[in-house]
Short mmCIF file of C-alpha atoms in Angstrom, two decimals:
data_model
loop_
_atom_site.label_atom_id
_atom_site.label_comp_id
_atom_site.label_asym_id
_atom_site.label_seq_id
_atom_site.Cartn_x
_atom_site.Cartn_y
_atom_site.Cartn_z
CA MET M 161 -30.70 79.43 139.54
CA GLN M 162 -30.56 75.85 138.46
CA VAL M 163 -31.65 73.08 140.84
CA THR M 164 -31.04 69.45 139.90
CA GLN M 165 -31.97 66.47 142.04
CA THR M 166 -29.07 63.99 142.24
CA LEU M 167 -30.38 61.47 144.80
CA ASP M 168 -33.76 60.08 145.77
CA GLU M 169 -33.14 57.16 148.10
CA GLY M 170 -35.49 56.30 150.93
CA LEU M 171 -35.86 59.45 153.03
CA LYS M 172 -32.63 60.98 151.67
CA ARG M 173 -32.64 63.61 148.96
CA GLU M 174 -29.67 65.39 147.41
CA PHE M 175 -29.69 68.36 145.06
CA LYS M 176 -27.10 70.29 143.05
CA ILE M 177 -27.59 74.04 142.96
CA VAL M 178 -25.91 76.35 140.45
CA VAL M 179 -26.33 80.11 140.73
CA PRO M 180 -24.75 81.87 137.70
CA ALA M 181 -22.18 84.52 138.48
CA GLN M 182 -24.30 87.12 136.65
CA ASP M 183 -27.23 86.42 138.99
CA LEU M 184 -24.99 86.79 142.02
CA ASP M 185 -23.56 89.99 140.54
CA ALA M 186 -27.08 91.37 140.01
CA ARG M 187 -27.98 90.60 143.65
CA LEU M 188 -24.70 92.15 144.78
CA ASN M 189 -25.37 95.36 142.81
CA GLU M 190 -28.86 95.56 144.26
CA ARG M 191 -27.52 95.34 147.82
CA LEU M 192 -24.71 97.79 147.22
CA THR M 193 -27.13 100.25 145.66
CA SER M 194 -29.28 100.12 148.80
CA LEU M 195 -26.09 100.65 150.80
CA LYS M 196 -25.15 103.90 149.02
CA ASP M 197 -27.52 106.04 151.03
CA ARG M 198 -26.38 104.57 154.37
CA VAL M 199 -22.60 104.82 154.28
CA ASN M 200 -20.27 107.76 154.79
CA ILE M 201 -17.04 107.61 152.76
CA ASN M 202 -14.48 110.37 152.81
CA GLY M 203 -14.39 112.37 149.53
CA PHE M 204 -17.95 111.47 148.55
CA ARG M 205 -21.35 112.94 149.44
CA LYS M 206 -23.80 110.47 150.96
CA GLY M 207 -25.60 108.67 148.19
CA LYS M 208 -23.06 109.67 145.54
CA VAL M 209 -20.47 106.92 146.01
CA PRO M 210 -19.86 105.10 142.69
CA LEU M 211 -21.03 101.50 142.63
CA ALA M 212 -17.58 100.37 141.50
CA HIS M 213 -15.99 101.98 144.52
CA LEU M 214 -18.47 100.37 146.89
CA LYS M 215 -17.83 97.04 145.25
CA LYS M 216 -14.11 97.48 145.76
CA LEU M 217 -14.60 98.34 149.48
CA TYR M 218 -17.41 95.97 150.44
CA GLY M 219 -17.78 93.57 147.55
CA LYS M 220 -16.55 90.39 149.19
CA SER M 221 -18.28 90.89 152.53
CA VAL M 222 -21.58 91.79 150.88
CA MET M 223 -21.17 88.92 148.38
CA ALA M 224 -20.94 86.55 151.35
CA GLU M 225 -24.36 87.81 152.47
CA VAL M 226 -25.65 87.43 148.91
CA VAL M 227 -24.47 83.82 148.81
CA GLU M 228 -26.09 83.12 152.18
CA GLN M 229 -29.39 84.47 150.94
CA ALA M 230 -29.08 82.59 147.66
CA VAL M 231 -28.62 79.35 149.57
CA ALA M 232 -31.68 80.09 151.74
CA ASP M 233 -33.71 80.86 148.62
CA ALA M 234 -32.54 77.63 146.98
CA ASN M 235 -33.47 75.57 150.01
CA ARG M 236 -36.91 77.17 150.10
CA LYS M 237 -37.37 76.49 146.39
CA ILE M 238 -36.40 72.83 146.84
CA VAL M 239 -38.89 72.35 149.65
CA ASP M 240 -41.76 74.25 147.95
CA ASP M 241 -41.30 72.82 144.44
CA ASN M 242 -41.10 69.23 145.73
CA GLY M 243 -43.63 69.53 148.57
CA LEU M 244 -41.17 68.19 151.11
CA LYS M 245 -41.48 67.98 154.88
CA LEU M 246 -38.00 68.18 156.30
CA ALA M 247 -36.83 66.00 159.17
CA MET M 248 -33.85 68.27 159.81
CA GLN M 249 -32.23 71.41 158.57
CA PRO M 250 -30.61 70.96 155.11
CA LYS M 251 -26.93 70.20 155.04
CA VAL M 252 -25.20 72.53 152.57
CA ASN M 253 -21.91 71.43 151.05
CA PHE M 254 -19.98 74.46 149.85
CA PRO M 255 -17.01 74.23 147.47
CA GLU M 256 -13.84 73.12 149.26
CA ASP M 257 -11.41 74.51 146.68
CA LYS M 258 -10.21 77.92 147.90
CA ASP M 259 -9.72 79.25 144.37
CA GLU M 260 -13.31 78.32 143.54
CA VAL M 261 -14.59 80.07 146.67
CA GLU M 262 -12.48 83.11 145.91
CA GLY M 263 -13.90 83.16 142.35
CA VAL M 264 -17.47 83.19 143.72
CA LEU M 265 -16.81 85.94 146.26
CA SER M 266 -15.08 88.07 143.65
CA GLY M 267 -18.02 87.66 141.30
CA LYS M 268 -16.10 85.79 138.60
CA SER M 269 -17.44 82.23 139.10
CA ASP M 270 -20.79 80.55 139.32
CA LEU M 271 -21.86 79.31 142.75
CA SER M 272 -22.09 75.52 142.70
CA LEU M 273 -23.01 73.59 145.84
CA GLY M 274 -24.77 70.48 147.04
CA VAL M 275 -27.67 70.15 149.48
CA GLU M 276 -28.42 67.01 151.46
CA LEU M 277 -31.89 66.55 152.96
CA GLU M 278 -33.75 64.09 155.07
CA VAL M 279 -37.50 64.14 154.73
CA LEU M 280 -40.25 62.96 157.04
CA PRO M 281 -41.87 59.65 156.06
CA THR M 282 -45.40 59.72 154.70
CA PHE M 283 -47.93 57.37 156.17
CA GLU M 284 -51.66 57.14 156.61
CA VAL M 285 -53.11 57.88 160.04
CA LYS M 286 -55.08 54.86 161.17
CA ASP M 287 -58.50 54.95 162.74
CA VAL M 288 -57.77 55.45 166.45
CA SER M 289 -61.27 54.29 167.37
CA GLU M 290 -60.05 50.74 166.65
CA ILE M 291 -57.60 50.93 169.54
CA LYS M 292 -58.75 49.01 172.59
CA LEU M 293 -57.28 49.94 176.00
CA GLU M 294 -57.81 48.99 179.61
CA LYS M 295 -57.56 51.71 182.18
CA LEU M 296 -56.81 50.71 185.76
CA VAL M 297 -58.63 52.79 188.39
CA ALA M 298 -58.57 52.58 192.17
CA ASP M 299 -60.83 54.06 194.82
CA VAL M 300 -59.46 55.70 197.94
CA ASP M 301 -60.75 53.88 200.98
CA ASP M 302 -61.03 55.24 204.52
CA ALA M 303 -58.15 53.12 205.80
CA GLU M 304 -55.72 54.77 203.37
CA VAL M 305 -56.89 58.19 204.46
CA ASP M 306 -56.50 57.30 208.11
CA GLU M 307 -52.99 55.91 207.52
CA ALA M 308 -51.99 59.09 205.69
CA VAL M 309 -53.36 61.28 208.42
CA GLU M 310 -51.55 59.20 211.03
CA ARG M 311 -48.30 59.73 209.10
CA ILE M 312 -48.94 63.46 209.16
CA ALA M 313 -49.57 63.32 212.89
CA LYS M 314 -46.30 61.43 213.41
CA GLN M 315 -44.43 64.00 211.35
CA ASN M 316 -45.79 66.69 213.63
CA GLN M 317 -45.39 64.68 216.81
CA SER M 318 -43.57 66.41 219.61
CA PHE M 319 -40.53 64.95 221.36
CA THR M 320 -39.18 65.68 224.82
CA PRO M 321 -35.74 64.78 226.23
CA LYS M 322 -35.68 61.57 228.25
CA ALA M 323 -34.68 61.66 231.86
CA GLU M 324 -30.96 61.44 232.53
CA GLY M 325 -29.78 57.88 232.10
CA GLY M 326 -32.83 56.88 230.09
CA ALA M 327 -32.23 54.23 227.44
CA ALA M 328 -33.36 54.66 223.84
CA ALA M 329 -36.41 52.59 222.90
CA ASP M 330 -38.13 51.90 219.61
CA GLY M 331 -39.97 55.08 218.56
CA ASP M 332 -37.52 57.41 220.37
CA ARG M 333 -35.58 60.02 218.47
CA VAL M 334 -31.85 59.95 218.97
CA THR M 335 -29.31 62.57 217.93
CA ILE M 336 -26.01 61.04 216.89
CA ASP M 337 -22.63 61.66 215.31
CA PHE M 338 -21.23 58.82 213.23
CA VAL M 339 -18.28 57.91 211.02
CA GLY M 340 -18.59 54.98 208.68
CA THR M 341 -15.66 52.85 207.51
CA ILE M 342 -15.18 49.90 205.15
CA ASP M 343 -12.09 47.84 205.76
CA GLY M 344 -10.93 50.55 208.14
CA GLU M 345 -11.24 53.32 205.52
CA ALA M 346 -13.80 56.13 205.82
CA PHE M 347 -16.00 56.47 202.73
CA GLU M 348 -17.77 59.45 201.14
CA GLY M 349 -21.22 60.11 202.56
CA GLY M 350 -20.63 57.82 205.51
CA SER M 351 -20.26 60.51 208.21
CA ALA M 352 -22.55 63.05 209.84
CA THR M 353 -22.88 65.15 212.97
CA ASP M 354 -26.02 66.01 215.00
CA GLN M 355 -28.03 63.59 212.88
CA PRO M 356 -31.60 63.03 214.17
CA LEU M 357 -32.92 59.48 213.76
CA THR M 358 -36.22 58.00 214.88
CA LEU M 359 -35.66 54.43 215.84
CA GLY M 360 -37.95 52.08 214.01
CA SER M 361 -38.45 54.45 211.08
CA ASN M 362 -36.37 52.23 208.80
CA THR M 363 -34.73 55.23 207.19
CA PHE M 364 -31.16 54.01 207.68
CA ILE M 365 -29.43 50.91 206.38
CA PRO M 366 -31.22 47.72 207.50
CA GLY M 367 -29.93 46.68 210.95
CA PHE M 368 -28.57 50.11 211.90
CA GLU M 369 -31.47 51.39 214.01
CA GLU M 370 -32.05 48.16 215.88
CA GLN M 371 -28.49 48.27 217.29
CA LEU M 372 -29.17 51.64 218.86
CA VAL M 373 -32.05 50.42 221.00
CA GLY M 374 -30.85 50.57 224.63
CA VAL M 375 -28.11 53.18 224.16
CA LYS M 376 -27.84 56.18 226.52
CA VAL M 377 -26.67 59.76 226.07
CA GLY M 378 -22.89 59.81 225.98
CA ASP M 379 -22.52 56.24 224.81
CA GLU M 380 -20.05 55.43 222.07
CA THR M 381 -20.79 52.30 220.15
CA VAL M 382 -19.95 50.57 216.91
CA VAL M 383 -22.82 49.57 214.61
CA LYS M 384 -22.02 46.83 212.13
CA VAL M 385 -24.16 46.51 209.02
CA THR M 386 -23.98 45.26 205.44
CA PHE M 387 -25.16 47.42 202.57
CA PRO M 388 -27.93 45.78 200.53
CA GLU M 389 -26.91 44.24 197.21
CA SER M 390 -29.37 46.58 195.54
CA TYR M 391 -27.90 49.70 197.17
CA GLY M 392 -27.82 52.67 194.81
CA ALA M 393 -24.07 53.30 195.05
CA ALA M 394 -22.42 50.30 193.38
CA HIS M 395 -19.13 50.77 195.22
CA LEU M 396 -20.96 50.21 198.53
CA ALA M 397 -23.49 47.56 197.51
CA GLY M 398 -23.10 44.30 199.39
CA LYS M 399 -20.16 45.54 201.47
CA ALA M 400 -19.80 45.24 205.24
CA ALA M 401 -19.36 48.52 207.07
CA GLU M 402 -18.79 49.75 210.61
CA PHE M 403 -20.14 53.01 212.02
CA ALA M 404 -18.57 54.59 215.07
CA VAL M 405 -21.58 56.24 216.74
CA THR M 406 -21.69 58.81 219.52
CA VAL M 407 -25.08 59.32 221.16
CA LYS M 408 -25.71 63.02 221.91
CA GLY M 409 -29.42 63.08 222.74
CA ILE M 410 -32.47 60.91 223.26
CA GLU M 411 -36.04 62.13 223.07
CA ALA M 412 -39.27 60.32 223.75
CA PRO M 413 -42.33 60.89 221.53
CA GLY M 414 -45.32 62.69 222.90
CA ALA M 415 -48.85 61.44 222.56
CA LEU M 416 -50.00 60.96 218.98
CA SER M 417 -52.94 63.33 218.61
CA ILE M 418 -55.24 63.33 215.62
CA ASP M 419 -57.66 66.12 216.46
CA ASP M 420 -58.87 69.51 215.37
CA GLU M 421 -55.75 71.17 216.79
CA LEU M 422 -53.58 69.10 214.47
CA ALA M 423 -55.82 70.04 211.53
CA LYS M 424 -55.73 73.76 212.39
CA GLY M 425 -51.94 73.56 212.58
CA MET M 426 -52.07 72.30 208.98
CA GLY M 427 -54.35 75.12 207.84
CA PHE M 428 -57.72 73.31 208.07
CA GLU M 429 -60.79 74.00 210.20
CA ASP M 430 -61.04 70.51 211.64
CA VAL M 431 -60.07 66.87 211.18
CA ALA M 432 -62.80 66.31 208.63
CA GLY M 433 -61.31 69.07 206.46
CA LEU M 434 -57.86 67.57 206.80
CA LYS M 435 -59.14 64.13 205.81
CA ASP M 436 -60.98 65.54 202.77
CA ALA M 437 -57.77 67.21 201.63
CA VAL M 438 -55.78 64.01 202.12
CA ARG M 439 -58.42 62.00 200.22
CA ASN M 440 -58.30 64.45 197.33
CA GLN M 441 -54.52 64.35 197.28
CA ILE M 442 -54.44 60.54 197.15
CA SER M 443 -57.21 60.54 194.51
CA THR M 444 -55.23 62.98 192.38
CA GLU M 445 -52.13 60.80 192.61
CA TYR M 446 -54.14 57.70 191.66
CA ALA M 447 -55.56 59.54 188.67
CA ARG M 448 -52.06 60.59 187.60
CA VAL M 449 -50.76 57.03 187.82
CA SER M 450 -53.86 55.68 186.07
CA ARG M 451 -53.37 58.07 183.14
CA GLN M 452 -49.67 57.34 182.98
CA ARG M 453 -50.37 53.64 182.72
CA VAL M 454 -53.10 53.94 180.04
CA LYS M 455 -50.87 56.37 178.11
CA ARG M 456 -48.05 53.80 178.13
CA GLU M 457 -50.55 51.17 176.91
CA LEU M 458 -51.70 53.57 174.18
CA LEU M 459 -48.13 54.20 173.05
CA ASP M 460 -47.58 50.45 172.87
CA ALA M 461 -50.69 50.09 170.73
CA LEU M 462 -49.62 52.92 168.40
CA ASP M 463 -46.14 51.48 168.14
CA GLY M 464 -47.63 48.19 167.04
CA GLN M 465 -49.84 49.87 164.40
CA TYR M 466 -47.10 51.63 162.45
CA ASP M 467 -44.03 50.46 160.64
CA PHE M 468 -42.22 52.93 158.36
CA ALA M 469 -38.73 54.09 157.58
CA LEU M 470 -37.25 56.57 160.03
CA PRO M 471 -35.01 59.56 159.27
CA PRO M 472 -31.54 58.26 160.19
CA THR M 473 -30.34 61.57 161.59
CA LEU M 474 -33.36 61.92 163.88
CA VAL M 475 -32.77 58.42 165.20
CA GLU M 476 -29.08 59.12 165.72
CA GLN M 477 -29.76 62.37 167.55
CA GLU M 478 -32.30 60.65 169.82
CA PHE M 479 -29.94 57.75 170.47
CA GLU M 480 -27.17 60.14 171.42
CA ASN M 481 -29.50 61.85 173.89
CA VAL M 482 -30.57 58.52 175.41
CA TRP M 483 -27.05 57.15 175.53
CA ARG M 484 -25.67 60.30 177.14
CA GLN M 485 -28.24 59.88 179.93
CA VAL M 486 -27.32 56.20 180.34
CA GLU M 487 -23.65 57.02 180.73
CA GLN M 488 -24.41 59.83 183.20
CA ASP M 489 -26.61 57.51 185.27
CA LEU M 490 -23.93 54.83 185.38
CA ALA M 491 -21.26 57.35 186.34
CA ARG M 492 -23.46 58.82 189.05
CA SER M 493 -24.23 55.43 190.58
CA GLY M 494 -20.72 54.04 190.12
CA ARG M 495 -22.09 51.04 188.25
CA THR M 496 -20.86 49.39 185.07
CA PHE M 497 -22.51 47.47 182.25
CA ALA M 498 -21.28 44.28 183.91
CA ASP M 499 -23.20 45.29 187.07
CA GLU M 500 -26.30 45.56 184.84
CA GLU M 501 -25.59 42.06 183.53
CA THR M 502 -25.03 43.27 179.96
CA THR M 503 -22.29 44.57 177.70
CA GLU M 504 -21.85 48.03 176.20
CA ASP M 505 -22.61 46.71 172.70
CA ASP M 506 -25.76 44.93 173.84
CA ALA M 507 -26.86 47.99 175.80
CA LYS M 508 -26.33 50.21 172.77
CA ALA M 509 -28.42 47.88 170.63
CA GLU M 510 -31.21 47.97 173.21
CA TYR M 511 -31.20 51.72 173.58
CA ARG M 512 -31.04 52.25 169.81
CA LYS M 513 -34.32 50.33 169.57
CA ILE M 514 -35.72 52.63 172.26
CA ALA M 515 -34.54 55.67 170.29
CA GLU M 516 -36.24 54.30 167.15
CA ARG M 517 -39.46 53.76 169.07
CA ARG M 518 -39.41 57.29 170.42
CA VAL M 519 -38.83 58.81 167.02
CA ARG M 520 -41.57 56.63 165.47
CA LEU M 521 -44.08 57.52 168.17
CA GLY M 522 -43.15 61.19 168.00
CA LEU M 523 -43.86 61.23 164.26
CA VAL M 524 -47.10 59.31 164.71
CA LEU M 525 -48.37 61.66 167.42
CA ALA M 526 -47.34 64.68 165.34
CA GLU M 527 -49.22 63.36 162.31
CA ILE M 528 -52.30 62.53 164.36
CA GLY M 529 -52.17 66.02 165.88
CA GLU M 530 -51.86 67.66 162.48
CA THR M 531 -54.65 65.54 161.03
CA HIS M 532 -57.00 66.48 163.86
CA GLU M 533 -55.75 70.09 163.98
CA VAL M 534 -54.48 69.94 167.55
CA LYS M 535 -53.07 73.31 168.54
CA VAL M 536 -51.09 74.55 171.52
CA THR M 537 -52.15 78.07 172.47
CA ASP M 538 -49.80 80.83 173.62
CA ASP M 539 -51.68 80.87 176.96
CA GLU M 540 -50.89 77.18 177.50
CA VAL M 541 -47.19 77.79 176.80
CA THR M 542 -47.22 80.80 179.13
CA ARG M 543 -48.76 78.74 181.94
CA ALA M 544 -46.09 76.07 181.41
CA LEU M 545 -43.42 78.76 181.52
CA VAL M 546 -44.81 80.21 184.74
CA GLU M 547 -44.81 76.73 186.28
CA ARG M 548 -41.23 76.16 185.16
CA ALA M 549 -40.15 79.49 186.64
CA ARG M 550 -41.78 78.56 189.98
CA GLN M 551 -39.42 75.60 190.20
CA PHE M 552 -36.53 78.02 190.69
CA PRO M 553 -37.41 80.29 193.65
CA GLY M 554 -35.56 83.58 193.51
CA GLN M 555 -34.61 83.05 189.85
CA GLU M 556 -38.05 83.40 188.29
CA GLN M 557 -37.15 86.41 186.14
CA GLN M 558 -33.96 84.80 184.81
CA VAL M 559 -35.87 81.65 183.86
CA TRP M 560 -38.60 83.72 182.22
CA ASP M 561 -36.06 85.71 180.19
CA PHE M 562 -34.15 82.58 179.18
CA TYR M 563 -37.19 80.96 177.60
CA ARG M 564 -38.59 84.15 176.11
CA GLN M 565 -35.31 84.87 174.36
CA ARG M 566 -34.83 81.40 172.94
CA PRO M 567 -37.56 80.00 170.61
CA GLU M 568 -35.95 76.54 170.75
CA ALA M 569 -36.33 76.52 174.56
CA LEU M 570 -39.99 77.53 174.30
CA ALA M 571 -40.46 74.69 171.80
CA GLU M 572 -39.29 72.28 174.52
CA LEU M 573 -42.15 73.54 176.68
CA ARG M 574 -44.65 73.33 173.82
CA ALA M 575 -43.75 69.76 172.79
CA PRO M 576 -45.02 67.91 175.93
CA ILE M 577 -48.21 70.04 175.93
CA PHE M 578 -48.84 69.04 172.32
CA GLU M 579 -48.13 65.37 173.09
CA ASP M 580 -50.52 65.31 176.05
CA LYS M 581 -53.27 66.95 174.02
CA VAL M 582 -52.87 64.41 171.26
CA VAL M 583 -52.90 61.58 173.79
CA ASP M 584 -56.08 63.00 175.33
CA LEU M 585 -57.69 63.19 171.89
CA VAL M 586 -56.82 59.58 171.07
CA LEU M 587 -58.03 58.37 174.49
CA GLU M 588 -61.36 60.08 173.83
CA LYS M 589 -61.78 58.37 170.47
CA ALA M 590 -60.32 54.97 171.42
CA SER M 591 -62.27 52.19 173.09
CA VAL M 592 -61.19 52.48 176.75
CA SER M 593 -62.62 50.15 179.40
CA GLU M 594 -62.02 50.69 183.07
CA ARG M 595 -61.05 48.02 185.55
CA LYS M 596 -61.23 48.59 189.26
CA VAL M 597 -58.09 47.40 191.04
CA GLY M 598 -56.54 47.78 194.47
CA LYS M 599 -53.91 50.41 195.12
CA ASP M 600 -51.13 47.82 195.14
CA GLU M 601 -51.88 46.75 191.58
CA LEU M 602 -52.28 50.33 190.41
CA LEU M 603 -49.07 51.50 192.02
CA ALA M 604 -47.02 48.41 191.13
CA GLU M 605 -43.73 49.35 189.44
CA PRO M 606 -43.80 48.77 185.68
CA ASP M 607 -41.15 46.70 184.03
CA ALA M 608 -37.86 48.59 183.69
CA ASP M 609 -38.08 48.53 179.88
CA GLU M 610 -41.51 50.18 179.92
CA THR M 611 -40.15 53.26 181.60
CA LYS M 612 -37.63 53.84 178.83
CA THR M 613 -40.01 53.99 175.92
CA ASP M 614 -42.01 57.18 176.37
CA ALA M 615 -42.54 59.17 173.15
CA ARG M 616 -41.49 62.43 174.71
CA SER M 617 -38.23 63.97 173.55
CA ALA M 618 -38.61 62.13 170.23
#
């Protein structure tokens, strides 16, 4: 086998491989010889079939397997001899001429093919202890706990029908049928029957609930509202609509009770136990947001530390994944690039930069993890698989089998575990200072661009 490098440009490598016909023939004979004891051919005893006859019957099909193995051996040789780390599977360019292919399969011609590779960039892992980060943390105060418990009490509040002729007041729960129209035409999602609605809950379009204050059972009324400009469905945003409403029931809320009975109904011994659980839940959520924010800051810092050439195919694959999601989101919301105050070309340029960042960060985290020997255990993957299966009640076994039968699917579970472990390692070694903030600052929405630049899926 002759291997000759024909291109060394950036992260691209190309090689020419020539496997002499006599080498292929020797491999073919070896395979056919091992086949003799396993085939039954009329007129011959098992194991006594002449090699020439086997070659006549199975030569081309077995030669195809020989060629496949020769290509795999050549790729392995290229990687091992040159110490390469591949960014993607090698692209093998077989001969296009049919006569040449026929000559190879018949054992008369040498196998000559080309192999295109993209390799991972080499770079030095920087000292992560030099990274300085600020971690926002927030305490859970008693007022937040009390507010959360009050919301729980309202969710469990009892309602009783109002006396006949009673008018709906703020805080009452009404049951309504409605049909929404825009310019006289009904629109998708604008109708419902037996819809419960607590007046003052602000769950419907602004202005809708206020117009139902004072209605009585049996009333038919028209509610006029305008969809907010920021409404999720672009085809409705900013448009005036009318809802023909029929009032079918009105219920008044019972007393709001925050006591041990409420707590016991939620599975706790008393109110103190309920409040402790609520406090822990809020604290856990704050910790999650705090980590998410400092992780984003860490990724920004790492992105600023490294600048190296990226494998073009990896970037293209990541961009295609990102762009596919962008198009699906636009289609789902009914919005266009013009609605987003951009053009398709400008959006593609923006998201290509995001794809490049993701690939770069993915390579950096992978190299840091390898340098510090970060490992993902089988138990960790199994726990992630169990958690994934729990997300599909009634289909747990199918989910389990799907992942267990597909190594590439399991790799998708392993990747975020690895990333989080590397992030934890860097956070331990970096200089991280904590700053106490209020919940509003901690929970403030990040800039839209920040949410697009996570390393995951790189």
